[in-house]
Tab-separated table of C-alpha atoms and ligand atoms in Angstrom:
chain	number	residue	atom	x	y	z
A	1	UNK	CA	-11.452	-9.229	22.107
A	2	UNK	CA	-9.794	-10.306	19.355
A	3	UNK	CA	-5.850	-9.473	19.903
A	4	UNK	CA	-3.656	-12.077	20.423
A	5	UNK	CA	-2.114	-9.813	23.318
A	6	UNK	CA	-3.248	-9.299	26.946
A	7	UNK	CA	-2.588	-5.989	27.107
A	8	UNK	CA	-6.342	-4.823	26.830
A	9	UNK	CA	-6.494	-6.551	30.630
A	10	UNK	CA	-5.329	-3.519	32.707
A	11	UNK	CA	-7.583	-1.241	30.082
A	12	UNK	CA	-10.622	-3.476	31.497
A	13	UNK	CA	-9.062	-2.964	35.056
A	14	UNK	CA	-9.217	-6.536	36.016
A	15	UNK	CA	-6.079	-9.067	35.975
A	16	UNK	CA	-7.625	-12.029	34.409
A	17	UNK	CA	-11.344	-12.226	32.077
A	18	UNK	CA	-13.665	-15.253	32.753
A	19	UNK	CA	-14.279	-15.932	29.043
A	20	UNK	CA	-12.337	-14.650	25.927
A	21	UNK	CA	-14.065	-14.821	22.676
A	22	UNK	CA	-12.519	-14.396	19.263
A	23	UNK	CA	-15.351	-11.719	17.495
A	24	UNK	CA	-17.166	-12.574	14.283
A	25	UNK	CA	-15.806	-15.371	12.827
A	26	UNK	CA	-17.561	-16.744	9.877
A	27	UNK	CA	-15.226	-20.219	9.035
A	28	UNK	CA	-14.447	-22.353	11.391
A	29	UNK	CA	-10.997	-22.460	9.765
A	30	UNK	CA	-10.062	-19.120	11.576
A	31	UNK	CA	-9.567	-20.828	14.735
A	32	UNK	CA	-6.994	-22.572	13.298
A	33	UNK	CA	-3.089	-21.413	13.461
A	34	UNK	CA	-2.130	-19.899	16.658
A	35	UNK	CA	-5.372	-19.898	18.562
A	36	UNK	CA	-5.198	-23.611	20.534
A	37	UNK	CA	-1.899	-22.348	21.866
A	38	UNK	CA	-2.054	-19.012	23.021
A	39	UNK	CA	-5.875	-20.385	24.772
A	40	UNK	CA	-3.354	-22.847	26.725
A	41	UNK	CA	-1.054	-20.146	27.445
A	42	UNK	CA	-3.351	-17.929	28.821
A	43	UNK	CA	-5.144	-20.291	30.576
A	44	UNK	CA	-1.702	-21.329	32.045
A	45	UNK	CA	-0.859	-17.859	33.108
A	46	UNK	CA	-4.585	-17.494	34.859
A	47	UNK	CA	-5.311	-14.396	32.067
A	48	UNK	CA	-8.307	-16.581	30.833
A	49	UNK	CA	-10.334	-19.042	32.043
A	50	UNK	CA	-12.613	-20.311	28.889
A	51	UNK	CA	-11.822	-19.601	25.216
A	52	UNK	CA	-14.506	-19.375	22.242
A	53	UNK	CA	-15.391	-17.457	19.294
A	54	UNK	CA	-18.727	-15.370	18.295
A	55	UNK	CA	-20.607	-15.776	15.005
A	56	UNK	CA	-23.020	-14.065	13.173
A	57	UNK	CA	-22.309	-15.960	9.839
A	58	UNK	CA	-22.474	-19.656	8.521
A	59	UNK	CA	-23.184	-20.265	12.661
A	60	UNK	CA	-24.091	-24.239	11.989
A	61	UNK	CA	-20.746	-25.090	10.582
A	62	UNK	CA	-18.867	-23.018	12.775
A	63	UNK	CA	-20.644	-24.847	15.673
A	64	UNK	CA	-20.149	-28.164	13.889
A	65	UNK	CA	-16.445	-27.130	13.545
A	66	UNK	CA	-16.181	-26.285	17.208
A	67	UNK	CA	-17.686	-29.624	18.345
A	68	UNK	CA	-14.514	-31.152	16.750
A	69	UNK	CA	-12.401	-29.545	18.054
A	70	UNK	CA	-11.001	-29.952	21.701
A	71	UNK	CA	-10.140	-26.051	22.680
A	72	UNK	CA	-13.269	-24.415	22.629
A	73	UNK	CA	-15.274	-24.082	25.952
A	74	UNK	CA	-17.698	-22.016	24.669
A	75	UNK	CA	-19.542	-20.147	21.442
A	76	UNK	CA	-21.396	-16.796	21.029
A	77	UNK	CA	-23.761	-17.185	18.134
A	78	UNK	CA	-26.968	-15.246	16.716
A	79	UNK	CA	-30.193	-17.428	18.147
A	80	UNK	CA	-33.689	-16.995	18.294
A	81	UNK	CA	-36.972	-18.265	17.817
A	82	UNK	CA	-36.251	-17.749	13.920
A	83	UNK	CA	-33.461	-20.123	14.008
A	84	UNK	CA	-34.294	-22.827	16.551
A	85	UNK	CA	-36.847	-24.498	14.300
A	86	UNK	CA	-34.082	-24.933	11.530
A	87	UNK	CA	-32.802	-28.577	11.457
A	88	UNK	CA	-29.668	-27.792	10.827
A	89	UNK	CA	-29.174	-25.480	13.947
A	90	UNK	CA	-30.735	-28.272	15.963
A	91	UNK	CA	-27.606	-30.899	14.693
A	92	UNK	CA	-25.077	-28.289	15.347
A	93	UNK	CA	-26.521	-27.674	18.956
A	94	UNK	CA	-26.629	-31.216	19.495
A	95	UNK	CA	-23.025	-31.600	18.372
A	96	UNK	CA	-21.854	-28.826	20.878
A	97	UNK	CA	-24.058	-30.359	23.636
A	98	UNK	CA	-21.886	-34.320	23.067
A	99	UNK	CA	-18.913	-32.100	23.084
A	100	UNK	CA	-19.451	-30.249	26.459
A	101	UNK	CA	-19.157	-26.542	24.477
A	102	UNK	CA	-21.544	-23.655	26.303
A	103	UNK	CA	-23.672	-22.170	23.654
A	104	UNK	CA	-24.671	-18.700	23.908
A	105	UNK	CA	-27.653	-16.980	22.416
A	106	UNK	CA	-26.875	-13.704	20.710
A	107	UNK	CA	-29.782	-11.673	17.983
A	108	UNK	CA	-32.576	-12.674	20.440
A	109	UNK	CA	-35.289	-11.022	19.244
A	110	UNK	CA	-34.516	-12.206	15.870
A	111	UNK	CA	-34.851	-8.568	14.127
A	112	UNK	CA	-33.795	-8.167	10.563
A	113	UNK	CA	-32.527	-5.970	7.670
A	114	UNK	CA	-36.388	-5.001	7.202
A	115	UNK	CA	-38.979	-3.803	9.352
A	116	UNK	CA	-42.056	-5.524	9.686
A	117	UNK	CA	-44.904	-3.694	10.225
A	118	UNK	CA	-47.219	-7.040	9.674
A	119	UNK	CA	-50.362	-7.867	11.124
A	120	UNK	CA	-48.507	-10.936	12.161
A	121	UNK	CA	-46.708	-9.184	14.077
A	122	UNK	CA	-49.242	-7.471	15.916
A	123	UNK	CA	-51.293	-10.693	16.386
A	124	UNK	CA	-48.593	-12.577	18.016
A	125	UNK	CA	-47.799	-9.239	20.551
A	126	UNK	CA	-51.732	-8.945	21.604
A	127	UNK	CA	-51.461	-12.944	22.047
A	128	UNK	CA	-48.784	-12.889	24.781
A	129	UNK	CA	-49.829	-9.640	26.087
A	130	UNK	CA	-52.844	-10.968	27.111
A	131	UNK	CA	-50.995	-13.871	28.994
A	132	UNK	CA	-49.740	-11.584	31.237
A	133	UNK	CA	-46.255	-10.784	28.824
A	134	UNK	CA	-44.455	-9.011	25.812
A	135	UNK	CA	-43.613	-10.612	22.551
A	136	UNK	CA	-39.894	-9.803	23.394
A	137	UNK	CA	-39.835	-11.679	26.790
A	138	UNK	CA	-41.537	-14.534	24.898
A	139	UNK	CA	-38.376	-14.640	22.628
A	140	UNK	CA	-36.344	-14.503	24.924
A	141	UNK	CA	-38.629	-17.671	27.191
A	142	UNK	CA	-38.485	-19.805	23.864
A	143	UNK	CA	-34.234	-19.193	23.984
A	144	UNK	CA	-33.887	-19.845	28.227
A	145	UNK	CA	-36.297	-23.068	28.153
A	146	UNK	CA	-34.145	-24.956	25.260
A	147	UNK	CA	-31.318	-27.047	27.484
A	148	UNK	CA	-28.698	-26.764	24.852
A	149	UNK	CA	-28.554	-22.727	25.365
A	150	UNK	CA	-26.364	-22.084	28.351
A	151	UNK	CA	-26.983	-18.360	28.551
A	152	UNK	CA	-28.322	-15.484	26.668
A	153	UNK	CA	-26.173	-12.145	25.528
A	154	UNK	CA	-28.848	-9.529	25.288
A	155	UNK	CA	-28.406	-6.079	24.501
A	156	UNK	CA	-30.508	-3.929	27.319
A	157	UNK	CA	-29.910	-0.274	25.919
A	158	UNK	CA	-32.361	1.398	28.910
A	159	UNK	CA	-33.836	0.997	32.122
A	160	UNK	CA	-37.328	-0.050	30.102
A	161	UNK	CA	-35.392	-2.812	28.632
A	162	UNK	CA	-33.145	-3.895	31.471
A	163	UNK	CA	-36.759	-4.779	34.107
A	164	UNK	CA	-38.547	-6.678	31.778
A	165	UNK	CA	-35.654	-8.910	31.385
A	166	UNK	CA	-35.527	-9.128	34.337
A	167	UNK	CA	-39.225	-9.486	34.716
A	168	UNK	CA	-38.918	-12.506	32.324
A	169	UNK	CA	-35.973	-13.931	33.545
A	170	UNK	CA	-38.015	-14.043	36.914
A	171	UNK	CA	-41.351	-15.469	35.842
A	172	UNK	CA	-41.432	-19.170	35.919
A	173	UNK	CA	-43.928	-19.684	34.080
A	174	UNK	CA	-43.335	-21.513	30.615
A	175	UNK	CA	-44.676	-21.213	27.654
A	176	UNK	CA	-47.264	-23.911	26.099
A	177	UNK	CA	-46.661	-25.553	22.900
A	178	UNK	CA	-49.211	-23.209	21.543
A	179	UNK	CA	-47.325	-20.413	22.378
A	180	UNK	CA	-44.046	-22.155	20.674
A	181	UNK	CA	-46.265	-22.953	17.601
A	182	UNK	CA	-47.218	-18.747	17.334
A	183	UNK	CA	-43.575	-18.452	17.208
A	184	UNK	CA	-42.948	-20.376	14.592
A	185	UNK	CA	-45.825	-19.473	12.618
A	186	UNK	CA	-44.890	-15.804	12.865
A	187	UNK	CA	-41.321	-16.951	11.394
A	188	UNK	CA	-42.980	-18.622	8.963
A	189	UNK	CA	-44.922	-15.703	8.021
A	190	UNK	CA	-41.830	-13.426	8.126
A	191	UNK	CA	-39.437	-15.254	6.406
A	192	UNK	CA	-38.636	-12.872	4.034
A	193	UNK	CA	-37.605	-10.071	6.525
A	194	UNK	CA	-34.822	-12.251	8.259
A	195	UNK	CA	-31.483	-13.146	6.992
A	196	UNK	CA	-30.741	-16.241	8.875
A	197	UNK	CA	-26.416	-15.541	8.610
A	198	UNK	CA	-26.033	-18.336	5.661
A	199	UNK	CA	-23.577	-16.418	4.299
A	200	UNK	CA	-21.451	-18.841	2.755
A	201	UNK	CA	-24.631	-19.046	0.258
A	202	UNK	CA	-25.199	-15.675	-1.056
A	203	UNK	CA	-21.412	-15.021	-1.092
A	204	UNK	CA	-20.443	-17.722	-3.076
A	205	UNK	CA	-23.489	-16.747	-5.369
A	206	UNK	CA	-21.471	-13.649	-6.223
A	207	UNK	CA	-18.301	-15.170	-6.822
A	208	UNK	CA	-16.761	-16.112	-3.066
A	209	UNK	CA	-15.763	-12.588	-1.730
A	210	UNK	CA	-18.214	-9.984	-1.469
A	211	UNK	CA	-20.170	-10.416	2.603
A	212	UNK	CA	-23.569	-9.444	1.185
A	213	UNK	CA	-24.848	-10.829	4.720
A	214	UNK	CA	-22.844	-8.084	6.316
A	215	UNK	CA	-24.992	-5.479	4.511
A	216	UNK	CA	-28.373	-7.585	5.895
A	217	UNK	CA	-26.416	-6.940	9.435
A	218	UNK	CA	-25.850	-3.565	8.785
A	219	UNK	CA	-29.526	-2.459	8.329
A	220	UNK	CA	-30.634	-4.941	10.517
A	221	UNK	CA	-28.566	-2.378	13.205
A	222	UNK	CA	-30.538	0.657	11.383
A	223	UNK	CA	-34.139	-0.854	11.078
A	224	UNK	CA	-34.390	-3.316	13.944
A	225	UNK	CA	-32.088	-2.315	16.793
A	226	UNK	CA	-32.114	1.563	16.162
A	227	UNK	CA	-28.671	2.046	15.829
A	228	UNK	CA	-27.603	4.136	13.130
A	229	UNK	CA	-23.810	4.502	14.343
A	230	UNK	CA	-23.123	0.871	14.589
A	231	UNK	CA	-24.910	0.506	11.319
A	232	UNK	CA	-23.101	2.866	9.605
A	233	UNK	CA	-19.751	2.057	11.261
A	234	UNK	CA	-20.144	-2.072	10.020
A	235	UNK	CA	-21.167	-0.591	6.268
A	236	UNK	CA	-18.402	1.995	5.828
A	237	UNK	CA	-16.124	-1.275	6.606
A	238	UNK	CA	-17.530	-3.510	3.808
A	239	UNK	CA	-16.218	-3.141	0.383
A	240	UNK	CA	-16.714	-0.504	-1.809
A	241	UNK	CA	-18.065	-2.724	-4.492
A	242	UNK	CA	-20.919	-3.610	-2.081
A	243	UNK	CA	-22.242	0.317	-1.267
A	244	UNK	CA	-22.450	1.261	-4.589
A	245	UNK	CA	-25.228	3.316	-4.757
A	246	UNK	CA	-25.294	3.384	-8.796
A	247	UNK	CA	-27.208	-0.389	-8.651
A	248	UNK	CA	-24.116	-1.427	-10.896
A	249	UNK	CA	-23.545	-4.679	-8.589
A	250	UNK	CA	-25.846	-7.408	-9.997
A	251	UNK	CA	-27.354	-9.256	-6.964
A	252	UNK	CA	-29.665	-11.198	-8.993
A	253	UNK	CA	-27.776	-14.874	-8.388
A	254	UNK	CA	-27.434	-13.942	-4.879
A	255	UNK	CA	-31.248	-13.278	-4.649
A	256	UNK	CA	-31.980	-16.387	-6.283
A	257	UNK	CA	-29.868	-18.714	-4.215
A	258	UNK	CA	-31.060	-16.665	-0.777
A	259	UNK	CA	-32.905	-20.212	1.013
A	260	UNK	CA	-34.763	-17.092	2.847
A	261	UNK	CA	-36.044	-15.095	-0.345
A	262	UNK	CA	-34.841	-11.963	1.045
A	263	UNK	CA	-35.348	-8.798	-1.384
A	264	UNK	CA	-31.217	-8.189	-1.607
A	265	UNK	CA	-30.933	-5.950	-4.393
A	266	UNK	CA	-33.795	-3.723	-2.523
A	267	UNK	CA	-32.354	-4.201	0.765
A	268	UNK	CA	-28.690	-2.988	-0.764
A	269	UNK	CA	-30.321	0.029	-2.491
A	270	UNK	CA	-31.640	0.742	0.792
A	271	UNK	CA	-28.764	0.571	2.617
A	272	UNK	CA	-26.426	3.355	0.120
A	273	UNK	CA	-29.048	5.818	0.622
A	274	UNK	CA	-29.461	5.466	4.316
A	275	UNK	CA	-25.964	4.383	6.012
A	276	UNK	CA	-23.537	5.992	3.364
B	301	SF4	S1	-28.412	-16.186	1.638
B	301	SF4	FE1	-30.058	-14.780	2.290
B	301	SF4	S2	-30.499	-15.349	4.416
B	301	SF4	FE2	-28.525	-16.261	3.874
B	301	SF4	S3	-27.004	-14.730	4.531
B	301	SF4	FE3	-27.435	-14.313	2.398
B	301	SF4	S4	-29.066	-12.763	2.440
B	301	SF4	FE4	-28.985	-13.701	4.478
């Protein structure tokens, strides 16, 4: 929910929501103006009980920004095994942890804008499936066993989905550092197929305005999550400048200054052909 309003309660059919996030924000100078207010008004009135934000974008500051200040409860922020070996996630968890902020994991399964296919891949899925679980509920294991994640936010689209979740969620058993280090290694390996949010880098790259991690989001939808609606519903919001499908947007800076290495140009040619 993002409206300043509490009309959407009686929509939902309930008289007050447990937490109320603020979607999507990328700078953690949106939560400035109004927002520390109307949190304590709502919160007053019993419409609320905790107030946060989500992020898919520049997450470390905006968890940095959070831990300073003293109105957010909690944070919604893309988390997986991709991202929990970078040191600058660690600090900004640790900073949320001193400042008493929940911190939950959104993105999982750490899919992105390209589809790996890798023998890496397959490795790592034949190495947990032959302790007894998938490479998904792995991911997910490696998210529930680090203390500073209070909860995960995972999208469970069918019945298949939903039980081994559960399944996982279950199982006590944890997973050995060797299990941790295939994790990593397969990140390692995979780099190049994740776009890790760092928007602030690639945008200013291009001049400051243009969300090229937005597009990476976009076909991450398409590629990894099967979703071709939402895809195409988050591209036909970007700017126009950014689905050109003529290749007249030079991406080359924005390429070069990805920490990642991602294939942008490629990835935006990509995405005018398929979510146009
Ligand atoms: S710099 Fe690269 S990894 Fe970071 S948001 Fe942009 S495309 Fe994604």
């Amino acid at each position: 929910m993002t409206s300043g309003s509490t009309k959407p309660l009686p929509a939902l059919k309930t008289s007050y929501v447990d937490l109320f996030y603020v979607h999507a924000i990328s700078n953690i100078d949106e939560m400035g103006g109004h927002w520390r207010e109307w949190a304590a008004k709502q919160k007053q009135a019993g419409k609320i009980k905790f107030f946060g934000f989500s992020s898919h974008n520049n997450m470390e500051a905006c968890l940095e920004g959070a831990a300073k200040l003293d109105f957010i409860d909690a944070v919604m922020v893309a988390y997986n095994f991709r991202l929990m070996t970078e040191p600058a996630m660690q600090k900004a968890l640790e900073a949320c942890t001193k400042a008493g902020i929940g911190v939950v994991a959104m993105k999982t399964q750490g899919g992105g804008p390209v589809k790996s296919d890798s023998q890496a891949e397959l490795d790592m899925a034949g190495r947990f499936l032959e302790k007894g679980f998938t490479d998904k509920q792995a991911k997910l294991k490696a998210i529930w066993e680090n203390p500073a994640i209070a909860s995960v936010c995972s999208q469970m689209p069918n019945l298949t989905i939903l039980s081994a979740n559960v399944a996982a969620a279950r199982d006590a058993t944890a997973l050995a550092r060797q299990d941790i280090e295939a994790l990593a290694r397969f990140a390692a390996d995979t780099r190049g197929d994740y776009c890790a949010g760092c928007a602030a880098v690639c945008s200013a790259a291009l001049g400051g305005s243009l969300p090229v991690a937005d597009v990476m989001r976009a076909m991450m939808y398409a590629r990894d999550y099967g979703e071709p609606a939402l895809a195409r519903e988050l591209y036909a919001s970007l700017p126009e400048r950014l689905r050109r499908a003529d290749g007249s947007l030079d991406v080359a800076a924005a390429e070069a200054a990805c920490p990642r290495g991602l294939a942008i140009a490629a990835i935006m040619a990509e995405a005018a052909t398929l979510l146009a």
